[in-house]
């Protein structure tokens, strides 16, 4: 597969490239390494959505099992029905694909570090959809958290609210993806995706100076956006010439949020931040 400016080997883990997350060293811990990073990622995501009580924080931090490694192209923890186990991605990127009988596939969503996967009891179709690793992926189980919240929801109201918000965000992204594929031009699709990735990665601290990891091949981008390899290459080159975005060595950098947001028909995240600060 052809890569966009290959040579990085970055799997979406900010520690692989200091430009992706300068705070990576601060997250390392000799007591747990990747395990500590994993629980912090989930805790950061949940706290970004709602306040958590001390015992809820303790529940999240108790998820300390050794991570499991998944090779690129493999299904992530498939159950007998093909759906993924209840797990959290620690490092790496994956996707939720729908595969047709002739081998073609349409990616429904990207699953990034800090994202949860698998059914938590509500049997939602998106949660039941298989997950396939795009890069090398590490995951840990979240069965203890899911079981506690399912059996005693009144004891963990903050986590219940945060998980519901995560579910709504996943469904909203799926609706955005449908509109992106059905209504937007090729350039608009790429711009919209880049702003979405910036927003999602910023929540977990993987954005630094408008740069964030994007270890996707051109083939993968084509499958995600419904475009040919030639089309993807042309759009990436055009956005670079127009000084809106550059993608190099597995890292994307947005140079002009305003113009990119206007192209994508999406809110400029820097404008929203400035408006919030002014208020």
Short mmCIF file of C-alpha atoms in Angstrom, two decimals:
data_model
loop_
_atom_site.label_atom_id
_atom_site.label_comp_id
_atom_site.label_asym_id
_atom_site.label_seq_id
_atom_site.Cartn_x
_atom_site.Cartn_y
_atom_site.Cartn_z
CA UNK A 1 0.00 0.00 0.00
CA UNK A 2 1.14 3.50 -0.73
CA UNK A 3 1.82 5.75 2.24
CA UNK A 4 1.56 9.50 2.46
CA UNK A 5 5.20 10.51 2.80
CA UNK A 6 6.20 7.17 4.38
CA UNK A 7 9.01 6.64 6.83
CA UNK A 8 7.57 7.41 10.22
CA UNK A 9 6.29 4.10 11.50
CA UNK A 10 4.04 6.13 13.78
CA UNK A 11 1.10 4.00 14.90
CA UNK A 12 -0.93 6.78 16.47
CA UNK A 13 0.98 6.51 19.74
CA UNK A 14 2.12 10.03 20.64
CA UNK A 15 5.25 8.64 22.26
CA UNK A 16 6.47 7.53 18.84
CA UNK A 17 6.94 11.14 17.77
CA UNK A 18 7.54 14.03 20.15
CA UNK A 19 5.72 16.36 17.78
CA UNK A 20 2.53 14.42 18.35
CA UNK A 21 2.47 14.92 22.10
CA UNK A 22 5.25 16.71 23.95
CA UNK A 23 3.79 15.54 27.26
CA UNK A 24 4.47 11.89 26.46
CA UNK A 25 7.41 11.65 28.84
CA UNK A 26 5.26 12.98 31.65
CA UNK A 27 2.88 10.09 31.09
CA UNK A 28 5.52 7.37 31.40
CA UNK A 29 5.58 5.56 34.73
CA UNK A 30 8.01 2.79 35.72
CA UNK A 31 5.25 1.15 37.73
CA UNK A 32 3.05 0.45 34.75
CA UNK A 33 4.24 1.92 31.45
CA UNK A 34 1.56 1.32 28.82
CA UNK A 35 -0.92 0.24 31.48
CA UNK A 36 -0.70 3.61 33.22
CA UNK A 37 -1.07 5.41 29.89
CA UNK A 38 -4.18 3.35 29.08
CA UNK A 39 -6.06 4.14 32.27
CA UNK A 40 -5.08 7.81 32.01
CA UNK A 41 -6.42 7.96 28.45
CA UNK A 42 -9.79 6.58 29.49
CA UNK A 43 -9.92 8.74 32.61
CA UNK A 44 -9.07 11.84 30.52
CA UNK A 45 -11.86 11.04 28.05
CA UNK A 46 -14.47 10.46 30.75
CA UNK A 47 -13.50 13.57 32.71
CA UNK A 48 -13.73 15.67 29.55
CA UNK A 49 -17.42 14.74 29.42
CA UNK A 50 -18.49 14.91 33.07
CA UNK A 51 -17.26 15.14 36.65
CA UNK A 52 -16.33 11.84 38.31
CA UNK A 53 -16.50 10.96 41.99
CA UNK A 54 -13.32 9.62 43.68
CA UNK A 55 -14.60 6.02 43.70
CA UNK A 56 -15.38 6.30 39.96
CA UNK A 57 -11.81 7.44 39.31
CA UNK A 58 -10.56 4.46 41.33
CA UNK A 59 -12.66 2.09 39.21
CA UNK A 60 -11.11 3.43 36.00
CA UNK A 61 -7.58 3.27 37.42
CA UNK A 62 -8.15 -0.34 38.52
CA UNK A 63 -8.12 -1.48 34.88
CA UNK A 64 -4.49 -2.51 35.00
CA UNK A 65 -4.26 -5.82 33.14
CA UNK A 66 -1.36 -6.31 30.69
CA UNK A 67 -2.23 -4.98 27.21
CA UNK A 68 -2.85 -7.35 24.30
CA UNK A 69 -1.10 -6.79 20.96
CA UNK A 70 -2.97 -6.94 17.63
CA UNK A 71 -1.15 -6.97 14.27
CA UNK A 72 -2.23 -4.70 11.39
CA UNK A 73 -5.03 -6.24 9.34
CA UNK A 74 -6.26 -8.55 12.09
CA UNK A 75 -9.62 -8.53 13.83
CA UNK A 76 -9.43 -7.09 17.31
CA UNK A 77 -10.63 -9.66 19.86
CA UNK A 78 -13.45 -11.18 17.79
CA UNK A 79 -16.16 -13.06 19.66
CA UNK A 80 -18.03 -16.02 18.17
CA UNK A 81 -20.47 -13.70 16.43
CA UNK A 82 -17.61 -11.61 14.98
CA UNK A 83 -18.12 -8.65 17.31
CA UNK A 84 -15.23 -7.31 19.42
CA UNK A 85 -14.80 -7.96 23.11
CA UNK A 86 -15.26 -5.02 25.49
CA UNK A 87 -11.85 -3.42 25.30
CA UNK A 88 -10.07 -0.06 25.25
CA UNK A 89 -7.51 0.91 22.60
CA UNK A 90 -4.29 1.98 24.30
CA UNK A 91 -2.14 2.63 21.23
CA UNK A 92 -2.64 2.32 17.49
CA UNK A 93 -5.52 2.94 15.09
CA UNK A 94 -8.31 0.58 14.01
CA UNK A 95 -11.51 0.76 11.98
CA UNK A 96 -15.05 -0.55 11.94
CA UNK A 97 -15.51 -1.92 8.39
CA UNK A 98 -18.42 -3.43 6.51
CA UNK A 99 -17.01 -6.01 4.07
CA UNK A 100 -18.95 -6.98 0.94
CA UNK A 101 -18.96 -10.52 -0.54
CA UNK A 102 -16.60 -9.43 -3.34
CA UNK A 103 -14.00 -8.21 -0.83
CA UNK A 104 -14.70 -4.49 -1.03
CA UNK A 105 -15.07 -2.74 2.30
CA UNK A 106 -16.51 0.50 3.55
CA UNK A 107 -15.07 1.93 6.74
CA UNK A 108 -17.78 3.19 9.07
CA UNK A 109 -15.51 4.84 11.63
CA UNK A 110 -11.96 5.07 12.92
CA UNK A 111 -11.18 3.72 16.40
CA UNK A 112 -8.41 5.74 18.05
CA UNK A 113 -6.39 5.56 21.29
CA UNK A 114 -8.72 6.07 24.24
CA UNK A 115 -11.73 4.69 22.35
CA UNK A 116 -13.86 1.84 23.67
CA UNK A 117 -15.12 -1.06 21.58
CA UNK A 118 -17.51 -3.94 21.99
CA UNK A 119 -21.03 -4.39 23.28
CA UNK A 120 -21.80 -3.15 26.78
CA UNK A 121 -25.21 -4.84 26.99
CA UNK A 122 -27.36 -2.62 24.79
CA UNK A 123 -26.58 -4.55 21.56
CA UNK A 124 -26.11 -1.40 19.49
CA UNK A 125 -25.30 -2.30 15.84
CA UNK A 126 -22.23 -0.06 15.71
CA UNK A 127 -20.83 -1.58 18.91
CA UNK A 128 -21.41 -5.08 17.51
CA UNK A 129 -19.60 -4.33 14.25
CA UNK A 130 -16.17 -6.00 13.92
CA UNK A 131 -13.05 -3.92 14.54
CA UNK A 132 -9.92 -4.39 12.41
CA UNK A 133 -6.47 -3.03 13.28
CA UNK A 134 -5.04 -0.57 10.75
CA UNK A 135 -1.70 -0.28 12.56
CA UNK A 136 -0.23 -2.30 15.39
CA UNK A 137 -2.77 -1.95 18.18
CA UNK A 138 -2.65 -2.54 21.93
CA UNK A 139 -5.84 -3.00 23.93
CA UNK A 140 -6.85 -3.74 27.51
CA UNK A 141 -10.08 -5.26 28.81
CA UNK A 142 -12.73 -3.04 30.38
CA UNK A 143 -15.05 -5.82 31.52
CA UNK A 144 -14.68 -4.85 35.17
CA UNK A 145 -15.82 -1.29 34.47
CA UNK A 146 -18.67 -2.38 32.20
CA UNK A 147 -19.87 -4.95 34.73
CA UNK A 148 -19.81 -2.51 37.63
CA UNK A 149 -21.72 0.15 35.70
CA UNK A 150 -24.24 -2.37 34.36
CA UNK A 151 -24.93 -4.02 37.74
CA UNK A 152 -24.87 -0.86 39.89
CA UNK A 153 -25.53 2.15 37.61
CA UNK A 154 -26.70 4.33 40.51
CA UNK A 155 -23.29 3.93 42.17
CA UNK A 156 -21.45 5.27 39.10
CA UNK A 157 -23.61 8.10 37.69
CA UNK A 158 -20.65 10.04 36.27
CA UNK A 159 -19.35 7.07 34.29
CA UNK A 160 -22.89 6.26 33.09
CA UNK A 161 -23.29 9.83 31.79
CA UNK A 162 -19.86 9.79 30.12
CA UNK A 163 -20.45 6.43 28.40
CA UNK A 164 -23.82 7.67 27.11
CA UNK A 165 -22.12 10.78 25.74
CA UNK A 166 -19.48 8.62 24.02
CA UNK A 167 -22.24 6.54 22.41
CA UNK A 168 -23.98 9.70 21.16
CA UNK A 169 -20.70 11.01 19.75
CA UNK A 170 -20.13 7.75 17.86
CA UNK A 171 -23.59 7.92 16.32
CA UNK A 172 -23.11 11.59 15.42
CA UNK A 173 -19.83 10.75 13.66
CA UNK A 174 -21.59 8.03 11.70
CA UNK A 175 -24.24 10.54 10.56
CA UNK A 176 -21.47 13.00 9.63
CA UNK A 177 -19.75 10.23 7.68
CA UNK A 178 -22.94 9.49 5.71
CA UNK A 179 -23.26 13.17 4.79
CA UNK A 180 -19.56 13.35 3.97
CA UNK A 181 -19.80 10.44 1.52
CA UNK A 182 -23.17 11.40 0.06
CA UNK A 183 -23.00 15.17 -0.30
CA UNK A 184 -19.44 16.47 -0.17
CA UNK A 185 -16.83 16.82 -2.89
CA UNK A 186 -13.53 14.96 -2.65
CA UNK A 187 -11.69 18.00 -1.22
CA UNK A 188 -14.49 18.64 1.27
CA UNK A 189 -14.38 15.02 2.46
CA UNK A 190 -10.68 15.21 3.19
CA UNK A 191 -10.97 18.58 4.93
CA UNK A 192 -13.89 17.38 7.03
CA UNK A 193 -12.04 14.21 8.09
CA UNK A 194 -8.90 16.12 9.08
CA UNK A 195 -10.88 18.50 11.28
CA UNK A 196 -12.72 15.58 12.86
CA UNK A 197 -9.44 13.81 13.65
CA UNK A 198 -7.97 17.02 15.08
CA UNK A 199 -10.99 17.36 17.37
CA UNK A 200 -10.91 13.75 18.55
CA UNK A 201 -7.15 13.64 19.15
CA UNK A 202 -7.14 17.01 20.91
CA UNK A 203 -9.46 15.59 23.58
CA UNK A 204 -6.81 13.03 24.61
CA UNK A 205 -3.86 15.41 24.28
CA UNK A 206 -2.42 14.05 21.03
CA UNK A 207 -2.36 17.45 19.28
CA UNK A 208 0.58 19.85 19.56
CA UNK A 209 0.90 23.12 17.63
CA UNK A 210 -1.87 22.05 15.21
CA UNK A 211 -0.03 18.76 14.45
CA UNK A 212 -1.36 15.29 15.19
CA UNK A 213 -0.49 11.69 14.24
CA UNK A 214 -2.21 10.31 11.14
CA UNK A 215 -0.67 6.93 10.28
CA UNK A 216 -3.13 6.16 7.46
CA UNK A 217 -2.03 4.96 4.04
CA UNK A 218 -3.49 6.53 0.92
CA UNK A 219 -5.29 3.23 0.26
CA UNK A 220 -6.91 3.40 3.70
CA UNK A 221 -7.94 7.02 3.19
CA UNK A 222 -9.48 6.02 -0.14
CA UNK A 223 -11.54 3.27 1.49
CA UNK A 224 -12.61 5.60 4.27
CA UNK A 225 -13.60 8.49 1.99
CA UNK A 226 -14.80 6.50 -1.03
CA UNK A 227 -12.09 7.90 -3.31
CA UNK A 228 -9.47 6.42 -5.62
CA UNK A 229 -5.77 6.36 -4.77
CA UNK A 230 -5.08 8.90 -7.54
CA UNK A 231 -7.78 11.19 -6.16
CA UNK A 232 -6.38 11.01 -2.62
CA UNK A 233 -2.87 11.83 -3.78
CA UNK A 234 -4.11 14.78 -5.83
CA UNK A 235 -6.14 16.23 -2.92
CA UNK A 236 -3.29 15.91 -0.41
CA UNK A 237 -0.94 17.66 -2.83
CA UNK A 238 -3.49 20.40 -3.53
CA UNK A 239 -4.13 21.11 0.17
CA UNK A 240 -0.37 21.34 0.70
CA UNK A 241 0.08 23.77 -2.21
CA UNK A 242 -2.77 25.90 -0.89
CA UNK A 243 -1.00 26.00 2.51
CA UNK A 244 -3.99 24.60 4.35
CA UNK A 245 -2.66 21.19 5.41
CA UNK A 246 0.55 19.20 5.15
CA UNK A 247 0.92 15.48 5.85
CA UNK A 248 4.43 14.21 6.34
CA UNK A 249 6.00 11.18 8.02
CA UNK A 250 2.69 10.08 9.56
CA UNK A 251 1.93 13.52 11.03
CA UNK A 252 -0.75 15.95 9.78
CA UNK A 253 -0.40 19.68 10.39
CA UNK A 254 -3.25 22.13 9.83
CA UNK A 255 -1.87 25.52 8.73
CA UNK A 256 -5.14 27.40 8.16
CA UNK A 257 -8.07 26.28 10.29
CA UNK A 258 -10.38 28.98 8.99
CA UNK A 259 -10.03 28.11 5.31
CA UNK A 260 -10.13 24.37 6.01
CA UNK A 261 -13.29 24.72 8.10
CA UNK A 262 -14.90 26.85 5.38
CA UNK A 263 -14.04 24.20 2.79
CA UNK A 264 -15.38 21.39 4.98
CA UNK A 265 -18.51 23.30 6.05
CA UNK A 266 -17.50 22.58 9.63
CA UNK A 267 -16.88 24.75 12.70
CA UNK A 268 -13.38 26.20 13.00
CA UNK A 269 -12.08 24.69 16.29
CA UNK A 270 -9.69 27.59 16.91
CA UNK A 271 -12.51 30.12 16.50
CA UNK A 272 -14.66 28.16 18.95
CA UNK A 273 -11.83 28.12 21.48
CA UNK A 274 -11.28 31.86 21.13
CA UNK A 275 -15.00 32.54 21.50
CA UNK A 276 -15.10 30.42 24.65
CA UNK A 277 -12.10 32.21 26.11
CA UNK A 278 -13.66 35.61 25.39
CA UNK A 279 -16.88 34.56 27.10
#
